[in-house]
mmCIF file of C-alpha atoms in Angstrom:
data_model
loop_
_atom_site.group_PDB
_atom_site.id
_atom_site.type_symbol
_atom_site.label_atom_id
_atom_site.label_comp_id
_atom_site.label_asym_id
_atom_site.label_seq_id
_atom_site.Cartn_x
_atom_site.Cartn_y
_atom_site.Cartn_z
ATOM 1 C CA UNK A 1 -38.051 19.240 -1.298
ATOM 2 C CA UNK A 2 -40.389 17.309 1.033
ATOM 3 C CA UNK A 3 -39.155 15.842 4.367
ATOM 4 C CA UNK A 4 -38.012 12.574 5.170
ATOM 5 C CA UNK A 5 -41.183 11.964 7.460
ATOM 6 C CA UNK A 6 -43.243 12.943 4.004
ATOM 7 C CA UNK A 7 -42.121 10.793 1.767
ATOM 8 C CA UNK A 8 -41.802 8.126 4.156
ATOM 9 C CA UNK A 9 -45.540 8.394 4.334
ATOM 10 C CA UNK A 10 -45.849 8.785 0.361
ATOM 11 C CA UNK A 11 -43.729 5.404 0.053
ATOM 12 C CA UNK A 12 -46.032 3.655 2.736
ATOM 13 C CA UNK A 13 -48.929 4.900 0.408
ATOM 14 C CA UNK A 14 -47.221 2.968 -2.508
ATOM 15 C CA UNK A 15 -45.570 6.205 -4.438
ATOM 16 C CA UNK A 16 -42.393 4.732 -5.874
ATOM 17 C CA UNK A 17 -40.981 8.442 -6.884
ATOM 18 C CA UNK A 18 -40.968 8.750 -2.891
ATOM 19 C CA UNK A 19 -39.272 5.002 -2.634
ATOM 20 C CA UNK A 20 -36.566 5.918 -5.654
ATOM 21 C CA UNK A 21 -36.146 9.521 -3.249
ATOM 22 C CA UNK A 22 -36.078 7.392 -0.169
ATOM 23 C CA UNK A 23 -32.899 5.544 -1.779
ATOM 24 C CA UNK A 24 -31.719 8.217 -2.960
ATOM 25 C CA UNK A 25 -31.375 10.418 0.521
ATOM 26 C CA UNK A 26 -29.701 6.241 2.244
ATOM 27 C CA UNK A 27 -27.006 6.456 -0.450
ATOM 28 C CA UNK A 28 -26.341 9.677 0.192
ATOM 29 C CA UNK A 29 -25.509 9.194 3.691
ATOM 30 C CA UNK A 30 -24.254 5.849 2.521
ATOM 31 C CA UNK A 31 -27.203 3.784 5.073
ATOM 32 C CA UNK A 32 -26.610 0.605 4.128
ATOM 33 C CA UNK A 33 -28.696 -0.847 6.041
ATOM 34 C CA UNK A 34 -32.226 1.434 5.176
ATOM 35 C CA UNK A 35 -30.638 0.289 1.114
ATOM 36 C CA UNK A 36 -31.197 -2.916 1.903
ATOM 37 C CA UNK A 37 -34.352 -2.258 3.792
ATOM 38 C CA UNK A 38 -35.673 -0.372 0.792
ATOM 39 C CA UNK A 39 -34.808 -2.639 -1.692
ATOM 40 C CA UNK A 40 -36.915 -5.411 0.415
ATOM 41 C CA UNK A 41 -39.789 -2.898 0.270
ATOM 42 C CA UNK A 42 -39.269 -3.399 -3.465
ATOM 43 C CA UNK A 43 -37.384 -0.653 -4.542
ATOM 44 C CA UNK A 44 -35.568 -1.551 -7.582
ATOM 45 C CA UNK A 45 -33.614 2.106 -7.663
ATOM 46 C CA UNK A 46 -32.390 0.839 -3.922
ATOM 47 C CA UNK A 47 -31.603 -1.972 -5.760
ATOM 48 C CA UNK A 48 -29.539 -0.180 -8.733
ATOM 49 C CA UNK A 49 -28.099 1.531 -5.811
ATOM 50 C CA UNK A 50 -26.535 -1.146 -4.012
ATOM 51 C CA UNK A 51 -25.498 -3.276 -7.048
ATOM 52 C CA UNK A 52 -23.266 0.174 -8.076
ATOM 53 C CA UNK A 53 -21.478 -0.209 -4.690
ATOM 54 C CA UNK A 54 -20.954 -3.599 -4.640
ATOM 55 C CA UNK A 55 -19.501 -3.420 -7.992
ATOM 56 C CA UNK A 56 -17.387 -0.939 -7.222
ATOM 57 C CA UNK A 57 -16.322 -2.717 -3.934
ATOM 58 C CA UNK A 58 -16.203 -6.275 -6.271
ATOM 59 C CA UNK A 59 -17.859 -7.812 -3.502
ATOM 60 C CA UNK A 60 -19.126 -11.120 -5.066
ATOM 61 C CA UNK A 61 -21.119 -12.221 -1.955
ATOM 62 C CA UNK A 62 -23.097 -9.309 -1.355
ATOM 63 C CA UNK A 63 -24.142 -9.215 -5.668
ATOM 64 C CA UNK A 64 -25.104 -12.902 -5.129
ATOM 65 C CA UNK A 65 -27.378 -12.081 -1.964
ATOM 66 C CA UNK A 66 -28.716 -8.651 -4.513
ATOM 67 C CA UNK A 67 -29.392 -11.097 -7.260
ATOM 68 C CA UNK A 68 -31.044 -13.294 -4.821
ATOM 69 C CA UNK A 69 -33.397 -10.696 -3.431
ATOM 70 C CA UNK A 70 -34.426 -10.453 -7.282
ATOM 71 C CA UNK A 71 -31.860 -7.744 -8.682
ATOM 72 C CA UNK A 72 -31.294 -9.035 -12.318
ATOM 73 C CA UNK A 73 -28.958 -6.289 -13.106
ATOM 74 C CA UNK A 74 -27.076 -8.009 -9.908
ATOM 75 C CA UNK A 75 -27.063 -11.041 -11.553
ATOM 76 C CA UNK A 76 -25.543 -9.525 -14.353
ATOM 77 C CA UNK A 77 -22.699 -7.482 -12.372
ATOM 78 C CA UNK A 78 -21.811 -10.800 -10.962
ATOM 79 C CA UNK A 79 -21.713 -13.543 -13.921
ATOM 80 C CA UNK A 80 -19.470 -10.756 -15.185
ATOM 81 C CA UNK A 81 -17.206 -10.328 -12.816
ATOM 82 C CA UNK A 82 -17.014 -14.180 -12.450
ATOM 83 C CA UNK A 83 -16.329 -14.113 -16.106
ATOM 84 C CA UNK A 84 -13.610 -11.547 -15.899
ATOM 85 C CA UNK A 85 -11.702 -13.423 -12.781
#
């Protein structure tokens, strides 16, 4: 497996395999904040990522700001849970 440092660099390069691994190493640790950072970066898999937790957390504000910042399966998550209140 390549170091954090490597596919840092792949990412910067515009290798989205290296963005999705990126993600996948922040929710791991559970880094919210490099999620979020990611997901500005325009990783949709940081995306996925963050909707799962907010779900799970049913935390309304933070799938508004994901479906803001362009996460339609956010926008989904939420009109549901809105629905199901």
């Amino acid at each position: 497996m390549a170091d954090y440092d490597t596919l840092r660099a792949l990412a910067d390069d515009g290798n989205e395999t290296a963005l999705d691994r990126l993600a996948d190493l922040a929710d791991g640790r559970g880094d919210l904040t490099e999620l979020s950072d990611l997901l500005d970066e325009g990783s949709e898999h940081a995306g996925r990522l963050l909707t799962r937790r907010a779900v799970e957390n049913r935390d309304l504000r933070e799938l508004q700001r994901l479906s803001d910042a362009g996460s339609g399966e956010a926008e989904t998550e939420l009109e549901r849970l809105l629905r199901a209140d």
